[in-house]
Every structure is written in C-alpha cells, then in structure tokens.
Amino acid sequence: MTTINDIAKLANVSRTTVSRVLNNNGYVSDEVRKRIMKIVEETGYIPSLSAKSLRTKKSGVIGVILPKISTETASRVVSGINEVVASENFQILLTDTELNKEKEIEYIRLLQSRHVDGIILLATNINDRLISTIEDAALPFISLGQDLPGVTSIVYDDYHASVDMTNMLIGQGHDKIAFIGVGEEDPSVGVERKKGYFDSLEKHQLLINDSWIQLGDFSIESGYECMKKIVKRNEDNLPTAVFVVTDRMAIGAMEYLREQGIRIPQDMAVAGIGASTLSQYVTPALTTIDYFNKEAGKKAAQLLLQQLKQKKEKEKFIQTYRLIKRDSV
Amino acid sequence: MTTINDIAKLANVSRTTVSRVLNNNGYVSDEVRKRIMKIVEETGYIPSLSAKSLRTKKSGVIGVILPKISTETASRVVSGINEVVASENFQILLTDTELNKEKEIEYIRLLQSRHVDGIILLATNINDRLISTIEDAALPFISLGQDLPGVTSIVYDDYHASVDMTNMLIGQGHDKIAFIGVGEEDPSVGVERKKGYFDSLEKHQLLINDSWIQLGDFSIESGYECMKKIVKRNEDNLPTAVFVVTDRMAIGAMEYLREQGIRIPQDMAVAGIGASTLSQYVTPALTTIDYFNKEAGKKAAQLLLQQLKQKKEKEKFIQTYRLIKRDSV
DNA sequence: AAATGATATGTAATCGATTACACACAGTTG
DNA sequence: CAACTGTGTGTAATCGATTACATATCATTT
C-alpha cells in the first residue's frame, strides 16, 4: 500500500504539503500541486480513511439500524437515506437487529465504536435502556417510526391514518368491520393503529366485537390464519369488511377469502396499510395507505446531515400519508 | 471520549495490559483483569475501531456494492449476506451504483480506502477497467451475478433456466411464443436469457418472429409497454404465450393483457423469472423461476469469509434454480 | 545453586493521516 | 526602509489503538 509518506518522498516534499494538495487546504504552488497530483495518479494512491478518521474524528459513514433488512419498507427507507447521504459522499453502514431489542443497543455501541458520524434507527419499540444508550452515544441521531424522547424523530401518523381508513369503510356503509393487528410491543403498528380503529368505531357508535379482532405477526401467513379464525368464528354472521394493519397480512387475508369463495369486495371489503408494490398488483387491487417511506428516509437523512453541521434541539416530524382507494373496497 | 489510556491510568497499569485484557491476549493476572474490566464497565469505554483498524489493517467490515438498492433481489441477497457475516461479527458497508458503471469502480476504490476486509459485488456488466480495478484493490472479492475473470464468482444459470422455461411452454403445446427481454449490456439477463429462448425455439424448429420480441428496461411499466407493442403488431395473429425475463416486467405485461380482456392463461400464457413475492400473489399467480437469491447471498458471504482466512484461487459457482409452475401458464 | 520456563507487566515504535506552529521569502504600504 | 501581509513549505505532535521486545518475579528442574 502506498501511503502519504511514499507520495511525499517521490515528490520531494513533506507529507504536509501532500495533505494540503489532497484536501485543497492552505497554500500550495501550482507547480508542486501538479507534481504531486501526477504522482498520486501514477501510483494509484488511495488515502487511508481509517487514519483520517482517527485524526479528524469523522468517518463519512452513517450507521443505519434496521429491524429487518428484507422488507419492502426497509428497502425503501434505505434507498431514500442512501440517495441523500450519497450525494454528500457519505456511505451507509448497515445493521439488522432481526427485531431483537438487545441487538438494537449493541449496534448503537458498535456503530459508535466505528466512529460513524450519525445514526438513523428504524425504531420498533421504546425502552429506557435504548434511550439511555442513545444519550450516552452523544451522536447525531434520528429515530424513524417511533417518537423517542430526547431524539429527533420522524413518525408516521398511524393513528389518523387508521381513523381515516376506518371512517372510509364506515362511509361505504360497512358497520361490521373486522380487524387484524399486531401485538402491543410495537407502539406504532400495534397500539396506534388499533386505537384509531377503535376510536372511529366508537365515534360512529358501532359495535365492537371481540371475535372480529385477531393479532398476527406481520407475515403473510399470519394474515391468512387471522382471517381464517375470524371467518370460522363468525360463520353465521360474517363482518362485511376487514381492516388489516399491514399490506402483507392483508394479502394473506385475501388469499384465505379467495380460497373460501368469499368475494372481495362484494362479500368482504379488505383494506391494508403500507402501499406495497404487492398491494397494487394483487387482484383485486388492495386499498391501502401510502406512508411515503422513501421520502421518510430522505427526510431522516436530511435531518441527520443538518445535525452534523450544527447540533439541534429534539424535533418531532409527522410524515404525511395518503389513502389509496382501490378495488378491494 | 474515554480512551485506552484513560483506562490504563485509572487502573494503574500500562495501556498494553489493558489491550491484553480487552483482546484476551497474553498473560494478565486475574486481579488486574478484574480491576480493568470493572473500570471499563464503569466508564462505558468503547474502543476506537478506527485506531484498531489503522494498526491491524482489518476493519471487520464487508463492502457490498449493489446495482440498485430497492429491489427485491438486492434486498434478499443483502439479507443473506448479512445473516452470514453478522454471525462472525462483521458489518456491511452498503453502496448503490444506481446502475452506473463509473460508480462501480469509484466505490471499489472507496471501499478499499475504508479498509474493508472484502467486497461483494452484485455485478451487472463486465468491462476491463472494472476487472483491473478489482485486481489493483487486491482484496478478497466475490462477484455475484456475472462471471468476472480472475474473480471468484457465483452466477445464476440464466441460460438453462431460460431454456427450461421455454421448453416447458413448448411442452404445453405453445408454438407462438413472444419474448420480452432487456438490452445486451447486461450479459446475464440481456444475453443469456435471450439465448436460451432462441436456442429452445430453434431446437424445436419453431418460428422466430421479430415482431414477437421486445426489449424493456426492468420496470413494470416497460413490461406493460412491450406487451402492448407485441399485441398491437400481431392483432390478427397473437402469440399464445409470452416469456418475460423478469417478474416485474411480466407483471406489467399481465396488466396490459387484463386491460385488453386477453385472458391468462387461456388466450395467452405468461412466464417470468425471479420468484418475486409479487409473482406469488398476482392473479393468476405467475409461473416463474426461483434463483434462491438469499441463498446466493449467503454463499457469497461464506466464500468471502473463507477467502479472508486464506487466499484462494478463483472459483466459479453456479447457483441452482427452480421452475415454479403456477396458474399463468 | 544455577538454569529454565511460565507468568505478569511495561517501554516504545508503529499504523497513516491532519494540523498548529514556525519560518522564509516575496511584494506592498505608509 | 521598516513593518506588514500574503504565499509557500516544513517540523513535529497527535489521534487511539497493537505488538515486538525487554524486564522482573517466581516456581520448577537438573
């Protein structure tokens, strides 16, 4: 490996001068600049960013912590983040917690030790150790998906999205609306979306029937199973619509309905959340809510870059959403 | 930031001893070890991996270069890679070329300057500068998707997959089979898959009709447009099947057919490649080929980790595939 | 009792960059 | 012409770790 010292020797200058040329920093005569650049190119010299990072305390790397790497949401968000940070010559160091809370904390510390300049966390839960780890890290930090105390956060407006969707179903004349959700460990998907559903029903003074409510685990299969349970338990009096808190589970639910010959939307309307590609191309096309994940990723990256330039107070941003009405309703 | 020196002072030892404790390296008395560990925990000391990396020439980071970050294929492959490397405590540094050849080269050099321990490239093309940049980098390197000379490569068996699919269609009694492909810049998708199609037709002495062949750009929309052109140009004599080289384009094609009231598969059979989630849940479910992308990612990571341990000769691996027959045929 | 080897710790060089500071030389200014 | 300012370059400390080598102690072996 050629180092800055080698270049300096070859060009008969001190390494200070080479560094000045490379960083466009301070005075260097044209003649020397050219000489050095020529040698740099000939040798194919590549500066060591570890050394640079050690000295400057900056790495040009942004840490991203994902709950699960291979989901469409994650992929869209990362794509948005990358678009923004790459344009400022940062790279992304990717970690995947596999939905494990311990790993979330572990990775924050790891990223810190790697001297990342900032961290974006796609958060799925809130707990004290997490908060204090983030505080201790004392790094520019953005939380996406959950509002973490003391941390600049971008959140999806799960509550209102859910209310809107339920209202819309009610507006279509449905008064028996089933619900497929997830567990309450996830404040956004598990709590807020369910709350929106309940509140809307209540406001319209509609019946809430426990046998219409099932919880899944985000997978397509669990959507299928939940739908099956709902249908089995209400064979004599089926609900006329089902609101599913994620598209994937909604797809599973649709599959079961199709198998059973229950027509969508005539016999049962189906609505999801997430605006996955899938939702657009299933038949019938799924009514859903678009959270603009890629935009959220971009926003997160922009906020982070701002924080890199100057420390800011915690802020909270609410990502807009859009209800996409399609044939499943 | 606490450093190893701070710990050393607090523990009344030299930093050498601290380093020994932290790396479980050489002799340290139990008493001192405990004392140091206690202080490490109290202070929340986190070693600087930049410094470590500078000294040891190892970073614990694997560079991954993707052609496009937000595709299902990429996401599956990355997920496979991550699963393997994370288990050995490596992280992934992610870069996205946006299908730009220059960036491919730029990123290899960048990753090199970041002292990544190895690189996995999801390759989409082959060119001399790329090869020589890889050579110069002198890093453990794996190419996934294209067989690069001198580089251990994992390739999908595009040719035979394509032959198999075409044979299958022919076996179903189709003799007018249209084709939607991509440009030849992409040796795997653009060249090999097309070659498989042609060879199969030829072998069965079937007509090859230029107006049945269209090239798209990987997008769903382009699949739609290609299908449209094929139908328009052959209104009096429609082909009875269409083989599309990617699932996304196949989905686009299906959409156009549906709009036109052309029934799938009765009027036209459709086949894709990729086994996207989408392919499983569209109606009718799309016949496609599964390349086991996640497995390929794992394999790539395993090969890379092996190379980290000992340098190896170039090898070439052919990833298996599986034809999934569904309702669209 | 001397030699040997295992255990325990420290000294100091090193990795490859950046940067504060010093110095030299020009041209300009009052 | 003395003082100042703008250019151009070098010296050496520094970032935070690892590691070859040296040294010291103690128990064991011959």
XYZ file of C-alpha atoms (C1' of nucleotides) in Angstrom:
718
model
C 0.000 0.000 0.000
C 1.282 3.411 -0.907
C 0.896 5.961 1.854
C 1.066 9.689 2.023
C 4.710 9.355 3.037
C 5.573 7.496 -0.131
C 3.962 10.203 -2.203
C 5.811 12.863 -0.245
C 9.151 11.188 -0.849
C 8.509 10.678 -4.545
C 7.509 14.306 -4.937
C 10.339 15.579 -2.755
C 8.062 17.442 -0.418
C 6.806 16.922 3.117
C 3.676 14.961 3.736
C 2.084 18.151 4.999
C 2.177 19.523 1.501
C 0.715 16.358 0.055
C -2.090 16.521 2.557
C -2.696 20.137 1.586
C -2.997 19.220 -2.051
C -5.292 16.300 -1.359
C -7.597 18.321 0.828
C -7.368 21.574 -1.076
C -6.294 23.249 2.037
C -3.838 26.121 2.552
C -1.266 27.422 0.102
C 0.481 25.225 -2.423
C 2.224 26.413 -5.574
C 0.799 25.272 -8.856
C 3.992 23.589 -9.818
C 4.142 21.437 -6.708
C 0.428 20.713 -6.848
C 0.737 19.331 -10.343
C 3.795 17.295 -9.485
C 2.007 15.713 -6.562
C -1.198 15.033 -8.464
C 0.755 13.337 -11.190
C 2.444 11.019 -8.729
C -0.832 10.334 -6.976
C -2.346 9.199 -10.224
C 0.630 7.175 -11.348
C 0.837 5.287 -8.106
C -2.923 4.904 -7.730
C -2.529 6.128 -4.197
C -5.673 5.827 -2.065
C -5.656 7.632 1.274
C -6.451 5.595 4.347
C -9.753 6.714 5.740
C -9.060 4.882 8.983
C -6.104 7.139 9.614
C -8.020 10.174 8.542
C -10.946 9.209 10.700
C -8.716 8.571 13.688
C -7.261 12.016 13.392
C -10.329 14.015 12.450
C -12.969 12.120 14.412
C -15.094 11.978 11.320
C -15.721 8.936 9.211
C -18.096 9.918 6.452
C -20.218 6.956 7.440
C -23.800 6.937 8.633
C -24.999 3.992 10.668
C -28.415 2.609 9.862
C -30.154 0.174 12.171
C -32.979 -1.815 10.636
C -35.430 -4.105 12.375
C -35.452 -6.409 9.401
C -33.428 -6.000 6.287
C -35.534 -7.726 3.701
C -38.819 -5.905 3.851
C -40.111 -3.516 1.295
C -40.433 -0.761 3.858
C -36.838 -1.107 4.983
C -35.632 -1.238 1.443
C -37.499 1.918 0.503
C -36.301 3.797 3.523
C -32.702 2.770 2.977
C -32.995 3.787 -0.616
C -34.169 7.240 0.436
C -31.443 7.569 3.033
C -28.820 6.494 0.582
C -29.944 8.895 -2.068
C -29.432 11.824 0.263
C -26.275 10.805 2.050
C -24.535 9.530 -1.075
C -24.954 12.944 -2.636
C -22.821 14.300 0.187
C -20.356 11.464 -0.129
C -21.355 9.533 2.906
C -21.763 5.785 2.983
C -24.141 3.639 4.922
C -23.099 1.069 7.470
C -25.969 -1.323 7.709
C -27.049 -3.391 10.675
C -30.044 -5.612 11.161
C -31.472 -6.296 14.604
C -33.772 -9.065 13.473
C -36.316 -7.460 15.800
C -34.100 -8.133 18.805
C -34.067 -5.304 21.347
C -30.712 -6.267 22.770
C -29.139 -6.004 19.349
C -30.535 -2.535 18.928
C -28.458 -1.394 21.880
C -25.475 -3.473 20.937
C -25.418 -1.984 17.464
C -25.637 1.568 18.694
C -22.500 0.964 20.690
C -20.862 -0.815 17.824
C -21.591 1.984 15.401
C -20.254 4.394 17.945
C -17.003 2.482 18.155
C -16.787 2.638 14.397
C -16.958 6.399 14.671
C -19.967 6.770 12.461
C -20.921 10.411 12.140
C -24.543 9.749 12.945
C -27.155 7.058 13.314
C -30.597 6.528 11.857
C -32.661 3.991 13.746
C -35.805 2.462 12.310
C -37.337 2.063 15.711
C -39.949 -0.505 16.570
C -40.121 -0.068 20.313
C -39.283 2.257 23.139
C -37.446 1.335 26.305
C -35.298 3.034 28.876
C -32.051 1.280 28.116
C -32.429 2.216 24.483
C -32.950 5.854 25.351
C -30.015 5.985 27.695
C -27.741 4.204 25.240
C -28.626 6.796 22.666
C -27.936 9.579 25.117
C -24.586 8.115 26.080
C -23.595 7.767 22.462
C -23.840 11.527 22.141
C -24.087 11.249 18.389
C -26.385 12.915 15.892
C -29.322 10.576 15.976
C -32.620 10.235 14.160
C -35.398 7.874 15.033
C -37.737 6.871 12.264
C -41.049 5.284 13.105
C -41.257 5.899 16.831
C -41.129 9.114 18.796
C -38.198 8.627 21.147
C -37.850 11.144 23.988
C -34.892 13.442 23.527
C -34.283 12.177 19.986
C -35.288 13.934 16.799
C -37.962 11.663 15.414
C -39.965 11.178 12.291
C -43.180 9.325 12.897
C -45.883 8.061 10.676
C -49.288 9.308 11.619
C -50.547 5.853 12.393
C -53.432 6.977 14.493
C -55.060 9.277 11.979
C -54.285 7.015 9.080
C -56.093 4.274 10.866
C -59.006 6.515 11.785
C -59.288 7.676 8.181
C -59.285 4.190 6.836
C -61.915 3.021 9.293
C -64.023 6.110 8.631
C -63.804 5.457 4.947
C -65.023 1.892 5.396
C -67.875 3.141 7.539
C -68.643 5.777 4.937
C -69.006 2.986 2.424
C -71.817 1.602 4.542
C -69.888 -1.045 6.473
C -70.936 -1.491 10.054
C -69.352 -4.848 10.800
C -65.652 -4.241 10.414
C -63.144 -6.863 11.483
C -59.583 -6.024 12.426
C -56.261 -7.810 12.053
C -53.496 -6.176 14.053
C -50.200 -6.996 15.759
C -49.046 -7.125 19.381
C -48.640 -4.037 21.526
C -44.834 -4.295 21.754
C -44.895 -2.161 18.676
C -46.315 1.196 19.761
C -46.955 2.398 16.239
C -48.376 -0.591 14.449
C -49.657 -2.470 17.463
C -51.083 0.342 19.564
C -51.794 3.422 17.458
C -53.361 1.690 14.508
C -55.598 -0.333 16.761
C -56.564 2.770 18.694
C -57.559 4.540 15.503
C -59.795 1.652 14.598
C -61.465 1.556 17.997
C -61.939 5.294 18.211
C -63.511 5.504 14.799
C -65.931 2.692 15.575
C -66.802 4.281 18.867
C -67.348 7.671 17.387
C -69.774 6.147 14.937
C -71.365 4.166 17.735
C -70.657 0.885 16.083
C -70.433 -2.458 17.710
C -67.016 -3.729 18.675
C -66.972 -7.464 18.532
C -64.031 -9.325 20.086
C -64.352 -12.228 17.724
C -63.668 -9.860 14.847
C -60.262 -8.962 16.186
C -57.133 -11.016 15.652
C -53.442 -10.349 16.075
C -50.787 -11.576 13.671
C -47.009 -11.275 13.408
C -46.541 -9.236 10.205
C -46.231 -12.274 7.951
C -48.475 -13.078 5.031
C -49.183 -16.446 6.606
C -50.352 -14.898 9.838
C -52.755 -12.713 7.869
C -54.148 -15.856 6.360
C -54.534 -17.519 9.744
C -56.139 -14.497 11.373
C -58.669 -14.211 8.584
C -59.422 -17.876 8.902
C -60.124 -17.524 12.608
C -62.363 -14.541 12.055
C -64.359 -16.351 9.398
C -64.631 -19.578 11.379
C -65.831 -17.814 14.482
C -68.447 -15.798 12.659
C -69.762 -18.145 10.037
C -73.356 -17.237 10.708
C -72.706 -13.506 10.767
C -69.633 -12.508 8.812
C -68.302 -8.983 9.065
C -68.523 -7.152 5.754
C -65.115 -5.570 5.879
C -61.702 -6.260 7.391
C -59.084 -3.663 8.175
C -55.598 -5.167 8.312
C -52.739 -3.130 9.729
C -50.173 -4.215 7.156
C -50.406 -4.997 3.467
C -48.640 -8.297 3.790
C -51.107 -9.597 6.316
C -53.905 -8.179 4.194
C -52.635 -10.182 1.252
C -52.718 -13.289 3.400
C -56.259 -12.487 4.434
C -57.294 -12.029 0.817
C -55.815 -15.347 -0.081
C -57.917 -17.102 2.519
C -61.062 -15.298 1.395
C -60.402 -16.267 -2.185
C -59.958 -19.899 -1.193
C -63.266 -19.812 0.620
C -65.067 -18.248 -2.285
C -65.795 -15.143 -0.265
C -65.810 -12.394 -2.866
C -63.778 -9.209 -2.444
C -65.205 -6.604 -2.167
C -68.805 -7.780 -2.624
C -68.866 -10.119 0.360
C -65.984 -8.618 2.250
C -64.023 -5.422 1.738
C -60.329 -5.541 2.608
C -58.015 -2.663 3.485
C -54.338 -2.665 4.356
C -51.582 -0.225 5.225
C -48.233 0.266 3.544
C -48.776 0.694 -0.178
C -46.520 -2.208 -1.028
C -45.945 -2.993 -4.675
C -47.869 -6.109 -3.935
C -50.960 -4.140 -2.959
C -51.079 -2.571 -6.371
C -50.935 -5.758 -8.362
C -52.973 -8.266 -6.428
C -56.467 -8.858 -7.693
C -58.486 -7.072 -6.663
C -56.013 -4.245 -6.087
C -55.758 -3.565 -2.383
C -56.979 -0.361 -0.795
C -54.171 0.844 1.419
C -52.317 3.781 2.904
C -49.104 5.093 1.483
C -46.639 6.379 4.071
C -44.090 7.569 1.555
C -41.329 5.528 3.106
C -38.668 6.624 0.717
C -39.488 10.243 1.435
C -39.309 9.484 5.129
C -35.857 8.006 4.607
C -34.778 11.079 2.723
C -36.138 13.336 5.403
C -34.333 11.363 8.091
C -31.079 11.648 6.177
C -31.531 15.360 5.649
C -32.205 15.941 9.314
C -29.155 13.939 10.203
C -26.939 15.871 7.854
C -28.253 19.090 9.331
C -27.414 17.870 12.785
C -23.937 17.047 11.616
C -23.465 20.653 10.711
C -24.871 22.014 13.923
C -26.340 20.432 16.961
C -30.091 20.939 17.227
C -32.824 20.550 19.749
C -35.020 17.492 19.548
C -37.751 17.926 16.986
C -40.658 15.764 16.006
C -41.898 15.414 12.467
C -45.038 13.753 11.337
C -44.808 12.086 7.980
C -47.847 12.603 5.808
C -49.813 9.745 4.365
C -52.260 9.146 1.590
C -55.200 6.793 1.405
C -55.195 4.909 -1.856
C -58.601 3.587 -2.703
C -58.562 0.580 -4.966
C -60.818 -2.293 -5.930
C -60.738 -4.278 -2.692
C -63.238 -1.923 -1.089
C -14.375 10.057 24.862
C -12.551 7.684 27.131
C -9.574 6.018 25.522
C -7.434 3.086 26.378
C -5.011 5.498 28.034
C -7.660 6.754 30.408
C -8.497 3.218 31.393
C -4.830 2.444 31.888
C -4.347 5.414 34.169
C -7.451 4.668 36.204
C -6.352 1.095 36.649
C -2.728 1.995 37.320
C -1.395 -0.178 34.564
C 0.058 0.411 31.128
C -2.189 0.537 28.130
C -0.523 -2.625 26.920
C -2.100 -4.513 29.761
C -5.482 -3.013 29.063
C -5.187 -4.044 25.458
C -4.292 -7.553 26.593
C -7.364 -7.786 28.722
C -9.617 -6.452 26.015
C -8.296 -8.820 23.405
C -7.771 -11.803 25.661
C -4.230 -11.911 24.599
C -1.119 -12.832 26.568
C -0.771 -13.125 30.308
C -2.691 -10.958 32.736
C -3.276 -11.732 36.394
C -6.811 -12.305 37.489
C -6.643 -9.460 39.927
C -5.614 -6.907 37.304
C -8.030 -8.291 34.765
C -10.939 -7.801 37.122
C -9.804 -4.320 38.069
C -9.615 -3.302 34.431
C -12.919 -4.848 33.461
C -14.599 -3.057 36.319
C -13.280 0.283 35.163
C -14.177 -0.460 31.575
C -17.750 -1.062 32.583
C -17.990 1.893 34.891
C -16.697 4.301 32.319
C -18.622 2.728 29.434
C -15.379 2.709 27.488
C -15.737 1.805 23.826
C -12.530 1.082 21.889
C -11.950 3.054 18.739
C -12.161 0.728 15.805
C -10.547 3.348 13.575
C -7.408 3.179 15.632
C -7.559 -0.559 15.793
C -8.150 -0.785 12.092
C -5.305 1.587 11.339
C -2.957 -0.554 13.318
C -4.182 -4.010 12.370
C -5.241 -3.390 8.773
C -8.508 -5.098 9.479
C -11.837 -3.402 9.868
C -14.445 -6.075 10.400
C -16.425 -4.502 7.602
C -17.520 -6.070 4.337
C -18.274 -3.785 1.428
C -21.324 -4.566 -0.659
C -21.905 -2.912 -3.998
C -25.454 -3.047 -5.322
C -26.734 -2.002 -8.715
C -29.945 -0.751 -7.175
C -30.783 -0.798 -3.551
C -34.539 -1.011 -3.568
C -35.224 -4.155 -5.475
C -36.433 -7.371 -4.036
C -33.460 -9.247 -5.414
C -30.974 -6.876 -3.821
C -32.801 -6.946 -0.569
C -32.822 -10.733 -0.479
C -29.184 -11.006 -1.340
C -28.180 -8.446 1.266
C -30.264 -10.240 3.802
C -28.405 -13.470 3.052
C -25.036 -11.771 3.178
C -25.858 -10.077 6.429
C -27.029 -13.253 8.045
C -23.689 -14.887 7.448
C -21.313 -12.031 8.112
C -23.173 -10.780 11.187
C -22.722 -14.183 12.761
C -18.971 -13.591 12.558
C -19.333 -10.040 13.813
C -18.788 -8.265 10.572
C -20.874 -5.356 9.388
C -21.917 -4.352 5.928
C -20.949 -1.118 4.293
C -23.528 -0.552 1.612
C -23.135 1.299 -1.644
C -25.508 1.718 -4.556
C -24.257 2.335 -8.075
C -27.647 3.217 -9.486
C -26.595 1.098 -12.457
C -23.727 3.480 -13.182
C -20.536 1.733 -14.303
C -18.297 4.568 -13.225
C -19.646 4.365 -9.726
C -18.915 0.686 -9.590
C -15.244 1.454 -9.977
C -15.370 4.502 -7.765
C -16.942 2.500 -4.977
C -14.414 -0.277 -5.156
C -11.712 2.285 -4.572
C -13.715 3.947 -1.871
C -14.305 0.699 -0.038
C -10.634 -0.019 -0.348
C -9.780 3.296 1.269
C -12.121 2.419 4.071
C -10.090 -0.721 4.609
C -12.990 -3.085 4.225
C -11.836 -6.657 4.638
C -13.534 -7.775 1.468
C -16.048 -6.832 -1.185
C -19.112 -8.482 -2.632
C -20.206 -7.009 -5.929
C -23.615 -7.668 -7.418
C -22.319 -7.351 -10.917
C -24.419 -6.344 -13.876
C -21.748 -5.944 -16.511
C -18.197 -6.813 -17.373
C -15.549 -4.395 -18.528
C -11.781 -4.131 -18.486
C -11.493 -1.193 -16.154
C -13.693 -2.975 -13.674
C -11.516 -6.069 -13.794
C -8.316 -4.128 -13.395
C -9.697 -2.040 -10.541
C -10.585 -5.244 -8.758
C -7.136 -6.620 -9.378
C -5.483 -3.478 -8.092
C -7.596 -3.500 -4.990
C -6.021 -6.819 -4.081
C -8.838 -7.577 -1.681
C -10.891 -10.693 -1.118
C -13.558 -10.243 -3.712
C -16.716 -12.061 -4.766
C -18.797 -11.321 -7.805
C -22.417 -12.316 -7.704
C -24.412 -12.471 -10.901
C -21.662 -12.272 -13.506
C -18.612 -14.410 -14.046
C -15.709 -11.986 -13.789
C -12.323 -13.266 -14.956
C -9.917 -13.756 -12.087
C -12.638 -13.208 -9.507
C -14.451 -15.892 -7.578
C -17.948 -15.678 -8.961
C -21.377 -17.009 -8.258
C -23.608 -16.968 -11.292
C -27.187 -17.786 -11.892
C -27.727 -20.332 -14.582
C -29.625 -17.933 -16.786
C -29.157 -19.860 -19.944
C -30.542 -23.171 -18.778
C -33.272 -21.534 -16.734
C -34.399 -19.798 -19.862
C -34.174 -22.928 -21.953
C -36.175 -24.844 -19.366
C -38.877 -22.252 -19.241
C -39.173 -22.090 -22.994
C -39.173 -25.872 -23.255
C -41.890 -26.014 -20.696
C -44.039 -23.600 -22.664
C -43.457 -25.603 -25.793
C -44.281 -28.772 -23.916
C -47.631 -27.208 -23.044
C -48.363 -27.005 -26.735
C -47.398 -23.394 -27.422
C -45.724 -22.747 -30.729
C -46.077 -18.995 -30.930
C -44.079 -17.707 -28.004
C -43.375 -13.992 -27.636
C -40.412 -12.666 -25.668
C -39.831 -9.583 -23.548
C -36.180 -9.080 -22.695
C -33.691 -6.343 -21.823
C -30.672 -4.817 -23.585
C -27.437 -6.705 -24.094
C -25.416 -4.508 -21.736
C -26.460 -6.980 -19.133
C -24.750 -10.245 -20.073
C -26.898 -12.375 -17.792
C -30.369 -11.024 -18.204
C -29.953 -9.436 -21.609
C -27.843 -12.016 -23.388
C -28.073 -15.409 -21.709
C -31.793 -15.433 -21.131
C -32.460 -14.405 -24.668
C -30.075 -17.030 -25.959
C -31.897 -19.723 -24.008
C -35.149 -18.669 -25.576
C -33.765 -18.671 -29.106
C -31.965 -21.968 -28.728
C -35.013 -23.697 -27.362
C -37.182 -22.422 -30.199
C -34.591 -23.444 -32.714
C -34.162 -26.862 -31.280
C -37.888 -27.404 -31.600
C -37.833 -25.932 -35.083
C -40.249 -23.222 -34.193
C -40.723 -19.969 -35.946
C -38.925 -16.935 -34.574
C -40.883 -13.849 -35.307
C -39.221 -10.469 -34.804
C -42.472 -8.731 -34.037
C -42.867 -11.022 -31.042
C -39.703 -9.739 -29.421
C -39.461 -6.563 -27.403
C -36.885 -5.146 -25.024
C -37.763 -3.296 -21.826
C -35.801 -1.692 -19.007
C -36.694 -3.865 -15.986
C -39.610 -1.686 -14.895
C -43.187 -2.811 -14.556
C -44.206 -0.024 -16.915
C -41.836 -1.175 -19.620
C -43.327 -4.665 -19.364
C -46.687 -3.098 -19.994
C -45.431 -1.167 -23.000
C -43.639 -4.125 -24.529
C -46.728 -6.282 -24.233
C -48.762 -3.542 -25.818
C -46.435 -3.360 -28.791
C -46.471 -7.098 -29.239
C -50.261 -7.210 -29.179
C -50.679 -4.215 -31.490
C -48.323 -5.577 -34.057
C -49.909 -9.007 -34.118
C -53.570 -8.316 -33.721
C -54.543 -10.749 -36.437
C -52.262 -13.485 -35.172
C -51.481 -13.219 -31.498
C -48.813 -15.411 -29.940
C -50.256 -17.784 -27.360
C -47.561 -17.332 -24.763
C -45.081 -14.711 -23.655
C -41.863 -15.331 -21.821
C -40.692 -12.291 -19.896
C -37.175 -12.202 -18.455
C -38.124 -10.569 -15.170
C -41.147 -10.887 -12.930
C -41.685 -7.145 -12.720
C -41.935 -6.766 -16.457
C -44.137 -9.853 -16.544
C -46.478 -8.194 -14.088
C -46.646 -5.167 -16.358
C -47.398 -7.401 -19.297
C -50.159 -9.136 -17.373
C -51.686 -5.817 -16.520
C -51.929 -4.853 -20.163
C -53.420 -8.195 -21.093
C -56.029 -7.865 -18.368
C -56.956 -4.402 -19.583
C -57.409 -5.739 -23.077
C -59.542 -8.611 -21.918
C -56.974 -11.098 -23.096
C -57.342 -13.974 -20.682
C -54.387 -15.501 -18.870
C -53.610 -18.307 -19.455
C -56.439 -19.279 -21.849
C -55.613 -16.700 -24.513
C -52.033 -16.075 -23.514
C -49.737 -17.844 -21.102
C -47.255 -15.667 -19.207
C -43.965 -16.674 -17.583
C -41.424 -14.615 -15.698
C -38.155 -15.044 -13.866
C -37.268 -14.116 -10.309
C -39.873 -15.585 -7.990
C -40.743 -12.229 -6.511
C -43.311 -12.096 -3.753
C -45.409 -10.321 -6.305
C -45.375 -13.295 -8.641
C -46.958 -15.438 -5.991
C -49.858 -13.172 -5.224
C -50.916 -11.705 -8.535
C -53.915 -13.274 -10.161
C -53.381 -15.553 -11.859
C -50.232 -16.495 -9.916
C -47.229 -16.108 -12.178
C -45.157 -19.027 -13.384
C -41.558 -18.098 -12.733
C -38.076 -19.254 -11.840
C -36.671 -19.018 -8.362
C -32.968 -18.244 -8.195
C -32.705 -18.520 -4.423
C -31.239 -15.066 -4.076
C -30.900 -15.188 -0.352
C -29.010 -18.445 -0.595
C -26.767 -16.899 -3.203
C -26.060 -14.024 -0.819
C -25.201 -16.452 1.928
C -22.951 -18.409 -0.357
C -21.178 -15.241 -1.437
C -20.622 -14.254 2.170
C -19.327 -17.686 3.079
C -16.889 -17.672 0.190
C -15.703 -14.249 1.186
C -15.158 -15.241 4.785
C -13.199 -18.258 3.589
C -11.023 -16.028 1.476
C -10.413 -13.829 4.471
C -8.939 -16.781 6.255
C -6.803 -17.910 3.371
C -6.321 -16.648 -0.103
C -7.838 -18.914 -2.734
C -7.770 -19.445 -6.442
C -10.617 -18.085 -8.488
C -13.587 -20.399 -8.462
C -16.894 -20.330 -10.261
C -20.134 -21.472 -8.721
C -23.409 -21.942 -10.460
C -26.418 -21.205 -8.345
C -29.253 -23.648 -8.795
C -32.730 -22.604 -9.785
C -36.203 -23.988 -9.666
C -39.068 -23.561 -12.058
C -42.265 -22.732 -10.229
C -45.311 -23.556 -12.251
C -48.349 -21.539 -11.344
C -51.667 -20.528 -12.857
C -50.437 -18.122 -15.511
C -49.440 -20.982 -17.795
C 22.568 -23.488 43.217
C 22.222 -22.430 38.568
C 19.363 -22.828 34.702
C 14.904 -22.917 32.676
C 10.323 -21.755 31.703
C 5.924 -19.796 32.810
C 3.648 -15.721 34.296
C 2.996 -10.737 34.545
C 3.788 -6.133 33.202
C 5.939 -2.180 30.984
C 8.527 0.637 27.149
C 8.327 2.468 22.966
C 7.684 2.072 17.959
C 4.140 1.993 14.741
C -0.108 2.370 11.683
C -1.313 6.924 8.072
C -3.201 10.642 8.176
C -4.117 16.115 9.970
C -2.759 20.469 11.791
C -0.771 24.058 14.998
C 3.187 26.448 14.674
C 7.378 28.188 12.748
C 9.962 30.010 9.142
C 11.318 32.072 4.689
C 10.554 34.954 1.012
C 8.128 37.955 -1.716
C 5.541 42.349 -2.620
C 3.077 46.348 -0.658
C 2.337 50.233 2.305
C 2.880 54.401 4.994
C 13.119 51.434 4.739
C 10.755 49.265 8.464
C 6.675 46.962 9.084
C 3.229 44.282 7.438
C 0.660 40.908 4.575
C 0.190 37.096 1.577
C 2.375 32.789 -0.189
C 4.628 28.519 0.151
C 6.703 24.865 2.718
C 8.434 22.082 6.621
C 8.718 20.205 11.710
C 6.734 17.635 14.928
C 2.810 16.479 17.910
C -1.261 13.990 17.772
C -5.337 10.735 17.167
C -6.069 5.548 19.910
C -5.037 1.500 19.411
C -1.471 -3.082 18.813
C 2.738 -5.533 19.432
C 7.812 -6.750 19.385
C 10.900 -6.651 22.813
C 12.655 -6.086 27.416
C 12.434 -6.956 32.197
C 11.095 -8.974 36.631
C 9.400 -12.469 39.549
C 8.580 -17.000 40.919
C 8.386 -21.987 40.774
C 10.425 -25.997 38.909
C 14.031 -28.824 37.150
C 18.606 -30.741 36.883
